[in-house]
Amino acid sequence: MSDGSPRARRGPAEGGPERLYVVTGGRNRPAERVALDLVALIVARGAPGPGAHPEQAAIRRMCANPLSVAEISAYLSLPASMVGVLVGDLIDGGQVEVRAPASAAAFPEAAVLEAVIDGLSRI
């Protein structure tokens, strides 16, 4: 039964603010040269090696296929700001790369999609 205290409301993956502070070295933003937003796609450049922080190793494993910062945050149950710091460190180390998400220009126009849907519905 929860007593309503902050410690009682935490999820098991969070580990509390102390854990987040230790994992990120007290930082709450990635390095200035790393421009990350929630839709930036992260792709690992290989499997994690021994001695990697558990959170960074998890990010590298799950990013064998591109994942956004928001998805990584959700899967790890960690704040997006913390994921940004961890991903920034991985970028600095050359262990992951950032890919820009597909722009709206890369998708067909709405009229084309409607014509395809109409054609499929007639079949």
Short mmCIF file of N, CA, C and O in Angstrom, two decimals:
data_model
loop_
_atom_site.label_atom_id
_atom_site.label_comp_id
_atom_site.label_asym_id
_atom_site.label_seq_id
_atom_site.Cartn_x
_atom_site.Cartn_y
_atom_site.Cartn_z
N MET A 1 0.84 -1.16 0.00
CA MET A 1 0.00 0.00 0.00
C MET A 1 0.89 1.23 0.00
O MET A 1 1.86 1.30 0.72
N SER A 2 0.57 2.22 -0.84
CA SER A 2 1.37 3.42 -0.99
C SER A 2 1.06 4.41 0.12
O SER A 2 -0.10 4.62 0.48
N ASP A 3 2.12 5.04 0.65
CA ASP A 3 1.91 6.04 1.70
C ASP A 3 1.87 7.44 1.11
O ASP A 3 1.74 8.42 1.84
N GLY A 4 1.97 7.59 -0.23
CA GLY A 4 1.88 8.89 -0.88
C GLY A 4 3.19 9.65 -0.93
O GLY A 4 3.26 10.72 -1.51
N SER A 5 4.23 9.13 -0.30
CA SER A 5 5.52 9.83 -0.32
C SER A 5 6.14 9.71 -1.70
O SER A 5 5.82 8.79 -2.45
N PRO A 6 7.05 10.62 -2.08
CA PRO A 6 7.69 10.53 -3.39
C PRO A 6 8.38 9.19 -3.59
O PRO A 6 8.36 8.63 -4.66
N ARG A 7 9.00 8.66 -2.54
CA ARG A 7 9.69 7.38 -2.68
C ARG A 7 8.69 6.26 -2.97
O ARG A 7 8.96 5.36 -3.73
N ALA A 8 7.49 6.32 -2.39
CA ALA A 8 6.49 5.28 -2.59
C ALA A 8 5.87 5.37 -3.98
O ALA A 8 5.42 4.38 -4.51
N ARG A 9 5.85 6.54 -4.61
CA ARG A 9 5.23 6.71 -5.92
C ARG A 9 6.17 6.35 -7.06
O ARG A 9 5.75 6.20 -8.18
N ARG A 10 7.43 6.23 -6.83
CA ARG A 10 8.39 5.92 -7.89
C ARG A 10 8.15 4.53 -8.45
O ARG A 10 7.80 3.61 -7.73
N GLY A 11 8.42 4.42 -9.75
CA GLY A 11 8.38 3.10 -10.38
C GLY A 11 9.68 2.38 -10.11
O GLY A 11 10.69 2.98 -9.76
N PRO A 12 9.70 1.08 -10.32
CA PRO A 12 10.92 0.32 -10.04
C PRO A 12 12.08 0.68 -10.95
O PRO A 12 13.23 0.59 -10.55
N ALA A 13 11.81 1.12 -12.18
CA ALA A 13 12.90 1.42 -13.11
C ALA A 13 13.51 2.79 -12.84
O ALA A 13 14.60 3.07 -13.29
N GLU A 14 12.80 3.65 -12.13
CA GLU A 14 13.29 5.01 -11.94
C GLU A 14 14.48 5.07 -11.01
O GLU A 14 15.44 5.76 -11.29
N GLY A 15 14.42 4.41 -9.89
CA GLY A 15 15.54 4.40 -8.98
C GLY A 15 15.71 5.69 -8.19
O GLY A 15 16.63 5.83 -7.43
N GLY A 16 14.86 6.63 -8.39
CA GLY A 16 14.90 7.87 -7.63
C GLY A 16 15.80 8.91 -8.22
O GLY A 16 16.62 8.64 -9.09
N PRO A 17 15.65 10.15 -7.75
CA PRO A 17 16.47 11.23 -8.29
C PRO A 17 17.95 11.04 -8.03
O PRO A 17 18.79 11.48 -8.82
N GLU A 18 18.30 10.37 -6.95
CA GLU A 18 19.71 10.13 -6.65
C GLU A 18 20.35 9.29 -7.74
O GLU A 18 21.45 9.57 -8.20
N ARG A 19 19.65 8.25 -8.16
CA ARG A 19 20.15 7.35 -9.21
C ARG A 19 20.32 8.12 -10.52
O ARG A 19 21.33 7.98 -11.20
N LEU A 20 19.34 8.92 -10.89
CA LEU A 20 19.41 9.69 -12.12
C LEU A 20 20.59 10.65 -12.09
O LEU A 20 21.30 10.84 -13.08
N TYR A 21 20.84 11.26 -10.93
CA TYR A 21 21.95 12.19 -10.77
C TYR A 21 23.28 11.48 -10.97
O TYR A 21 24.17 11.96 -11.67
N VAL A 22 23.41 10.32 -10.39
CA VAL A 22 24.66 9.56 -10.49
C VAL A 22 24.91 9.10 -11.92
O VAL A 22 26.01 9.23 -12.45
N VAL A 23 23.88 8.58 -12.57
CA VAL A 23 24.02 8.05 -13.93
C VAL A 23 24.43 9.14 -14.91
O VAL A 23 25.24 8.90 -15.81
N THR A 24 23.90 10.34 -14.75
CA THR A 24 24.21 11.43 -15.70
C THR A 24 25.34 12.32 -15.23
O THR A 24 25.68 13.30 -15.90
N GLY A 25 25.94 12.02 -14.10
CA GLY A 25 27.01 12.86 -13.58
C GLY A 25 26.52 14.24 -13.18
O GLY A 25 27.27 15.21 -13.23
N GLY A 26 25.26 14.33 -12.81
CA GLY A 26 24.69 15.60 -12.39
C GLY A 26 24.25 16.51 -13.52
O GLY A 26 23.75 17.60 -13.29
N ARG A 27 24.40 16.04 -14.76
CA ARG A 27 24.01 16.87 -15.91
C ARG A 27 22.55 16.64 -16.25
O ARG A 27 22.03 15.55 -16.07
N ASN A 28 21.90 17.67 -16.75
CA ASN A 28 20.51 17.51 -17.18
C ASN A 28 20.31 17.89 -18.64
O ASN A 28 19.19 17.93 -19.12
N ARG A 29 21.40 18.17 -19.35
CA ARG A 29 21.35 18.48 -20.77
C ARG A 29 22.54 17.81 -21.46
O ARG A 29 23.61 17.72 -20.90
N PRO A 30 22.34 17.37 -22.71
CA PRO A 30 23.49 16.83 -23.45
C PRO A 30 24.47 17.94 -23.77
O PRO A 30 24.17 19.13 -23.62
N ALA A 31 25.64 17.58 -24.23
CA ALA A 31 26.67 18.56 -24.60
C ALA A 31 26.10 19.54 -25.61
O ALA A 31 25.22 19.21 -26.40
N GLU A 32 26.62 20.75 -25.58
CA GLU A 32 26.13 21.82 -26.45
C GLU A 32 26.15 21.44 -27.93
O GLU A 32 25.28 21.82 -28.69
N ARG A 33 27.15 20.70 -28.35
CA ARG A 33 27.27 20.39 -29.78
C ARG A 33 26.30 19.31 -30.23
O ARG A 33 26.19 19.02 -31.42
N VAL A 34 25.58 18.68 -29.32
CA VAL A 34 24.63 17.64 -29.67
C VAL A 34 23.22 18.24 -29.65
O VAL A 34 22.74 18.66 -28.61
N ALA A 35 22.60 18.30 -30.81
CA ALA A 35 21.24 18.83 -30.91
C ALA A 35 20.27 17.66 -31.01
O ALA A 35 20.14 17.02 -32.05
N LEU A 36 19.63 17.37 -29.90
CA LEU A 36 18.66 16.26 -29.87
C LEU A 36 17.28 16.81 -29.54
O LEU A 36 17.14 17.68 -28.70
N ASP A 37 16.29 16.28 -30.21
CA ASP A 37 14.92 16.54 -29.81
C ASP A 37 14.23 15.18 -29.66
O ASP A 37 14.86 14.13 -29.86
N LEU A 38 12.98 15.18 -29.30
CA LEU A 38 12.29 13.93 -28.99
C LEU A 38 12.11 13.02 -30.20
O LEU A 38 11.93 11.82 -30.04
N VAL A 39 12.16 13.57 -31.41
CA VAL A 39 11.95 12.75 -32.59
C VAL A 39 13.25 12.38 -33.31
O VAL A 39 13.22 11.70 -34.33
N ALA A 40 14.39 12.82 -32.77
CA ALA A 40 15.68 12.44 -33.36
C ALA A 40 15.83 10.92 -33.29
O ALA A 40 15.56 10.32 -32.26
N LEU A 41 16.23 10.32 -34.39
CA LEU A 41 16.39 8.87 -34.44
C LEU A 41 17.81 8.48 -34.07
O LEU A 41 18.77 9.03 -34.61
N ILE A 42 17.92 7.53 -33.17
CA ILE A 42 19.21 7.07 -32.67
C ILE A 42 19.46 5.66 -33.21
O ILE A 42 18.59 4.80 -33.13
N VAL A 43 20.66 5.44 -33.74
CA VAL A 43 21.03 4.13 -34.28
C VAL A 43 22.38 3.74 -33.70
O VAL A 43 23.34 4.52 -33.76
N ALA A 44 22.46 2.53 -33.15
CA ALA A 44 23.71 2.04 -32.56
C ALA A 44 24.69 1.67 -33.66
O ALA A 44 24.30 1.22 -34.74
N ARG A 45 25.97 1.84 -33.36
CA ARG A 45 27.03 1.46 -34.29
C ARG A 45 27.68 0.14 -33.89
O ARG A 45 28.79 -0.14 -34.28
N GLY A 46 27.01 -0.63 -33.08
CA GLY A 46 27.54 -1.91 -32.66
C GLY A 46 26.99 -2.28 -31.30
O GLY A 46 26.30 -1.49 -30.66
N ALA A 47 27.31 -3.46 -30.87
CA ALA A 47 26.83 -3.95 -29.58
C ALA A 47 27.65 -3.32 -28.45
O ALA A 47 28.81 -2.96 -28.64
N PRO A 48 27.03 -3.20 -27.28
CA PRO A 48 27.77 -2.63 -26.14
C PRO A 48 28.88 -3.57 -25.70
O PRO A 48 28.75 -4.79 -25.76
N GLY A 49 29.96 -2.98 -25.25
CA GLY A 49 31.08 -3.76 -24.76
C GLY A 49 31.02 -3.91 -23.24
O GLY A 49 30.14 -3.35 -22.59
N PRO A 50 31.94 -4.66 -22.69
CA PRO A 50 31.97 -4.81 -21.24
C PRO A 50 32.31 -3.48 -20.58
O PRO A 50 33.03 -2.64 -21.14
N GLY A 51 31.76 -3.26 -19.42
CA GLY A 51 32.04 -2.05 -18.66
C GLY A 51 31.15 -0.88 -19.00
O GLY A 51 31.31 0.20 -18.43
N ALA A 52 30.21 -1.05 -19.91
CA ALA A 52 29.29 0.03 -20.26
C ALA A 52 28.27 0.21 -19.13
O ALA A 52 27.90 -0.76 -18.47
N HIS A 53 27.84 1.45 -18.93
CA HIS A 53 26.77 1.68 -17.96
C HIS A 53 25.54 0.91 -18.41
O HIS A 53 25.27 0.81 -19.61
N PRO A 54 24.78 0.34 -17.48
CA PRO A 54 23.61 -0.47 -17.86
C PRO A 54 22.63 0.28 -18.75
O PRO A 54 22.11 -0.27 -19.72
N GLU A 55 22.39 1.55 -18.45
CA GLU A 55 21.43 2.32 -19.24
C GLU A 55 21.95 2.56 -20.66
O GLU A 55 21.20 2.46 -21.63
N GLN A 56 23.23 2.86 -20.77
CA GLN A 56 23.81 3.08 -22.10
C GLN A 56 23.88 1.77 -22.89
O GLN A 56 23.66 1.76 -24.09
N ALA A 57 24.17 0.69 -22.21
CA ALA A 57 24.18 -0.61 -22.89
C ALA A 57 22.77 -0.95 -23.39
O ALA A 57 22.61 -1.45 -24.52
N ALA A 58 21.76 -0.65 -22.59
CA ALA A 58 20.38 -0.91 -23.00
C ALA A 58 20.02 -0.07 -24.22
O ALA A 58 19.37 -0.55 -25.15
N ILE A 59 20.45 1.19 -24.24
CA ILE A 59 20.17 2.06 -25.38
C ILE A 59 20.82 1.49 -26.64
O ILE A 59 20.20 1.41 -27.69
N ARG A 60 22.06 1.06 -26.53
CA ARG A 60 22.76 0.52 -27.70
C ARG A 60 22.11 -0.77 -28.20
O ARG A 60 22.00 -0.98 -29.41
N ARG A 61 21.65 -1.62 -27.28
CA ARG A 61 20.99 -2.86 -27.70
C ARG A 61 19.67 -2.55 -28.41
O ARG A 61 19.37 -3.12 -29.45
N MET A 62 18.87 -1.66 -27.84
CA MET A 62 17.55 -1.41 -28.42
C MET A 62 17.62 -0.59 -29.69
O MET A 62 16.69 -0.60 -30.48
N CYS A 63 18.72 0.10 -29.93
CA CYS A 63 18.85 0.95 -31.12
C CYS A 63 19.56 0.26 -32.27
O CYS A 63 20.13 0.92 -33.14
N ALA A 64 19.52 -1.06 -32.29
CA ALA A 64 20.01 -1.78 -33.47
C ALA A 64 19.18 -1.32 -34.67
O ALA A 64 19.69 -1.24 -35.78
N ASN A 65 17.92 -1.03 -34.44
CA ASN A 65 17.04 -0.40 -35.42
C ASN A 65 16.76 1.01 -34.90
O ASN A 65 16.67 1.20 -33.68
N PRO A 66 16.59 1.98 -35.78
CA PRO A 66 16.42 3.37 -35.32
C PRO A 66 15.22 3.53 -34.37
O PRO A 66 14.15 3.01 -34.62
N LEU A 67 15.46 4.24 -33.28
CA LEU A 67 14.42 4.59 -32.32
C LEU A 67 14.56 6.07 -31.99
O LEU A 67 15.66 6.60 -31.92
N SER A 68 13.43 6.72 -31.74
CA SER A 68 13.48 8.12 -31.36
C SER A 68 13.85 8.24 -29.88
O SER A 68 13.71 7.29 -29.10
N VAL A 69 14.29 9.43 -29.51
CA VAL A 69 14.62 9.70 -28.11
C VAL A 69 13.38 9.47 -27.25
O VAL A 69 13.46 8.91 -26.15
N ALA A 70 12.20 9.85 -27.73
CA ALA A 70 10.96 9.66 -26.99
C ALA A 70 10.68 8.17 -26.77
O ALA A 70 10.26 7.76 -25.68
N GLU A 71 10.91 7.35 -27.79
CA GLU A 71 10.68 5.91 -27.65
C GLU A 71 11.66 5.30 -26.64
O GLU A 71 11.27 4.47 -25.81
N ILE A 72 12.91 5.69 -26.72
CA ILE A 72 13.92 5.18 -25.78
C ILE A 72 13.51 5.55 -24.37
O ILE A 72 13.55 4.72 -23.46
N SER A 73 13.09 6.79 -24.18
CA SER A 73 12.65 7.26 -22.87
C SER A 73 11.50 6.41 -22.35
O SER A 73 11.50 6.00 -21.18
N ALA A 74 10.54 6.13 -23.20
CA ALA A 74 9.39 5.34 -22.79
C ALA A 74 9.78 3.89 -22.47
O ALA A 74 9.36 3.34 -21.45
N TYR A 75 10.59 3.29 -23.33
CA TYR A 75 10.99 1.89 -23.10
C TYR A 75 11.80 1.72 -21.83
O TYR A 75 11.68 0.72 -21.14
N LEU A 76 12.65 2.70 -21.51
CA LEU A 76 13.49 2.60 -20.32
C LEU A 76 12.84 3.19 -19.07
O LEU A 76 13.42 3.10 -17.99
N SER A 77 11.68 3.81 -19.24
CA SER A 77 11.00 4.49 -18.12
C SER A 77 11.91 5.51 -17.46
O SER A 77 12.01 5.59 -16.24
N LEU A 78 12.61 6.27 -18.31
CA LEU A 78 13.51 7.32 -17.84
C LEU A 78 13.07 8.65 -18.43
O LEU A 78 12.53 8.69 -19.53
N PRO A 79 13.32 9.75 -17.72
CA PRO A 79 12.98 11.06 -18.28
C PRO A 79 13.73 11.32 -19.58
O PRO A 79 14.89 10.91 -19.74
N ALA A 80 13.08 12.01 -20.51
CA ALA A 80 13.69 12.30 -21.81
C ALA A 80 14.97 13.12 -21.64
O ALA A 80 15.92 12.93 -22.41
N SER A 81 15.02 13.99 -20.64
CA SER A 81 16.23 14.78 -20.43
C SER A 81 17.41 13.89 -20.07
O SER A 81 18.54 14.11 -20.53
N MET A 82 17.16 12.86 -19.28
CA MET A 82 18.23 11.94 -18.91
C MET A 82 18.67 11.10 -20.11
O MET A 82 19.86 10.89 -20.34
N VAL A 83 17.70 10.66 -20.90
CA VAL A 83 18.03 9.90 -22.11
C VAL A 83 18.86 10.77 -23.05
O VAL A 83 19.82 10.30 -23.66
N GLY A 84 18.53 12.06 -23.14
CA GLY A 84 19.31 12.98 -23.96
C GLY A 84 20.76 13.06 -23.53
O GLY A 84 21.67 13.07 -24.35
N VAL A 85 20.98 13.09 -22.22
CA VAL A 85 22.36 13.14 -21.70
C VAL A 85 23.08 11.84 -22.03
O VAL A 85 24.22 11.85 -22.51
N LEU A 86 22.43 10.71 -21.80
CA LEU A 86 23.06 9.41 -22.07
C LEU A 86 23.36 9.23 -23.55
O LEU A 86 24.45 8.78 -23.93
N VAL A 87 22.40 9.60 -24.40
CA VAL A 87 22.60 9.50 -25.84
C VAL A 87 23.70 10.46 -26.29
O VAL A 87 24.54 10.11 -27.14
N GLY A 88 23.74 11.65 -25.72
CA GLY A 88 24.80 12.60 -26.04
C GLY A 88 26.17 12.03 -25.75
O GLY A 88 27.11 12.20 -26.54
N ASP A 89 26.30 11.36 -24.62
CA ASP A 89 27.58 10.72 -24.28
C ASP A 89 27.94 9.62 -25.28
O ASP A 89 29.10 9.46 -25.66
N LEU A 90 26.91 8.85 -25.70
CA LEU A 90 27.16 7.79 -26.68
C LEU A 90 27.54 8.37 -28.03
O LEU A 90 28.39 7.81 -28.74
N ILE A 91 26.95 9.50 -28.39
CA ILE A 91 27.31 10.17 -29.65
C ILE A 91 28.76 10.64 -29.58
O ILE A 91 29.54 10.44 -30.51
N ASP A 92 29.11 11.28 -28.45
CA ASP A 92 30.49 11.76 -28.28
C ASP A 92 31.49 10.62 -28.38
O ASP A 92 32.60 10.80 -28.88
N GLY A 93 31.11 9.44 -27.91
CA GLY A 93 32.00 8.27 -27.95
C GLY A 93 31.95 7.53 -29.28
O GLY A 93 32.61 6.50 -29.44
N GLY A 94 31.13 7.99 -30.22
CA GLY A 94 31.03 7.33 -31.52
C GLY A 94 30.31 6.00 -31.47
O GLY A 94 30.43 5.19 -32.38
N GLN A 95 29.52 5.77 -30.42
CA GLN A 95 28.85 4.48 -30.26
C GLN A 95 27.46 4.45 -30.87
O GLN A 95 26.92 3.38 -31.13
N VAL A 96 26.87 5.63 -31.07
CA VAL A 96 25.59 5.74 -31.75
C VAL A 96 25.65 6.94 -32.68
O VAL A 96 26.53 7.79 -32.56
N GLU A 97 24.73 6.99 -33.62
CA GLU A 97 24.63 8.14 -34.50
C GLU A 97 23.19 8.63 -34.51
O GLU A 97 22.26 7.89 -34.16
N VAL A 98 23.02 9.89 -34.89
CA VAL A 98 21.70 10.50 -34.95
C VAL A 98 21.31 10.62 -36.41
O VAL A 98 22.10 11.05 -37.24
N ARG A 99 20.08 10.21 -36.69
CA ARG A 99 19.53 10.38 -38.02
C ARG A 99 18.32 11.29 -37.91
O ARG A 99 17.52 11.15 -36.99
N ALA A 100 18.21 12.17 -38.84
CA ALA A 100 17.04 13.07 -38.84
C ALA A 100 15.80 12.26 -39.20
O ALA A 100 15.86 11.37 -40.06
N PRO A 101 14.68 12.54 -38.55
CA PRO A 101 13.45 11.84 -38.92
C PRO A 101 13.02 12.25 -40.32
O PRO A 101 13.42 13.30 -40.82
N ALA A 102 12.22 11.43 -40.94
CA ALA A 102 11.73 11.75 -42.27
C ALA A 102 10.92 13.04 -42.22
O ALA A 102 10.13 13.25 -41.31
N SER A 103 11.17 13.88 -43.18
CA SER A 103 10.42 15.14 -43.21
C SER A 103 9.07 14.92 -43.86
O SER A 103 8.83 13.93 -44.54
N ALA A 104 8.18 15.87 -43.65
CA ALA A 104 6.84 15.78 -44.24
C ALA A 104 6.92 15.74 -45.76
O ALA A 104 6.06 15.17 -46.42
N ALA A 105 7.96 16.35 -46.34
CA ALA A 105 8.11 16.37 -47.79
C ALA A 105 8.38 14.97 -48.35
O ALA A 105 8.13 14.72 -49.53
N ALA A 106 8.87 14.06 -47.52
CA ALA A 106 9.18 12.71 -47.99
C ALA A 106 7.93 11.85 -48.14
O ALA A 106 7.99 10.78 -48.74
N PHE A 107 6.80 12.30 -47.62
CA PHE A 107 5.56 11.54 -47.69
C PHE A 107 4.69 12.04 -48.83
O PHE A 107 4.73 13.22 -49.18
N PRO A 108 3.88 11.17 -49.42
CA PRO A 108 3.00 11.61 -50.51
C PRO A 108 1.96 12.62 -50.00
O PRO A 108 1.63 12.64 -48.82
N GLU A 109 1.45 13.39 -50.93
CA GLU A 109 0.42 14.36 -50.58
C GLU A 109 -0.85 13.65 -50.16
O GLU A 109 -1.10 12.51 -50.55
N ALA A 110 -1.68 14.35 -49.41
CA ALA A 110 -2.93 13.78 -48.90
C ALA A 110 -3.83 13.32 -50.05
O ALA A 110 -4.49 12.28 -49.94
N ALA A 111 -3.87 14.07 -51.14
CA ALA A 111 -4.73 13.70 -52.28
C ALA A 111 -4.32 12.36 -52.86
O ALA A 111 -5.17 11.55 -53.25
N VAL A 112 -3.02 12.10 -52.93
CA VAL A 112 -2.52 10.82 -53.46
C VAL A 112 -2.94 9.69 -52.53
O VAL A 112 -3.41 8.64 -52.98
N LEU A 113 -2.79 9.89 -51.23
CA LEU A 113 -3.18 8.86 -50.27
C LEU A 113 -4.68 8.58 -50.33
O LEU A 113 -5.11 7.42 -50.26
N GLU A 114 -5.49 9.63 -50.48
CA GLU A 114 -6.94 9.45 -50.58
C GLU A 114 -7.29 8.66 -51.85
O GLU A 114 -8.18 7.80 -51.81
N ALA A 115 -6.60 8.94 -52.96
CA ALA A 115 -6.87 8.22 -54.19
C ALA A 115 -6.52 6.74 -54.05
O ALA A 115 -7.26 5.86 -54.52
N VAL A 116 -5.42 6.45 -53.35
CA VAL A 116 -5.04 5.05 -53.12
C VAL A 116 -6.08 4.35 -52.25
O VAL A 116 -6.51 3.23 -52.55
N ILE A 117 -6.52 5.02 -51.19
CA ILE A 117 -7.53 4.44 -50.30
C ILE A 117 -8.83 4.19 -51.06
O ILE A 117 -9.46 3.13 -50.93
N ASP A 118 -9.24 5.16 -51.89
CA ASP A 118 -10.46 4.97 -52.69
C ASP A 118 -10.32 3.80 -53.63
O ASP A 118 -11.24 2.97 -53.77
N GLY A 119 -9.16 3.69 -54.28
CA GLY A 119 -8.94 2.57 -55.21
C GLY A 119 -8.95 1.24 -54.50
O GLY A 119 -9.53 0.26 -54.99
N LEU A 120 -8.36 1.17 -53.31
CA LEU A 120 -8.36 -0.09 -52.56
C LEU A 120 -9.74 -0.46 -52.07
O LEU A 120 -10.11 -1.64 -52.01
N SER A 121 -10.53 0.53 -51.71
CA SER A 121 -11.88 0.24 -51.19
C SER A 121 -12.79 -0.28 -52.30
O SER A 121 -13.78 -0.95 -52.03
N ARG A 122 -12.48 0.01 -53.56
CA ARG A 122 -13.30 -0.47 -54.70
C ARG A 122 -12.98 -1.93 -55.03
O ARG A 122 -13.73 -2.55 -55.76
N ILE A 123 -11.90 -2.43 -54.57
CA ILE A 123 -11.49 -3.81 -54.88
C ILE A 123 -12.33 -4.79 -54.12
O ILE A 123 -12.73 -4.72 -53.08
#
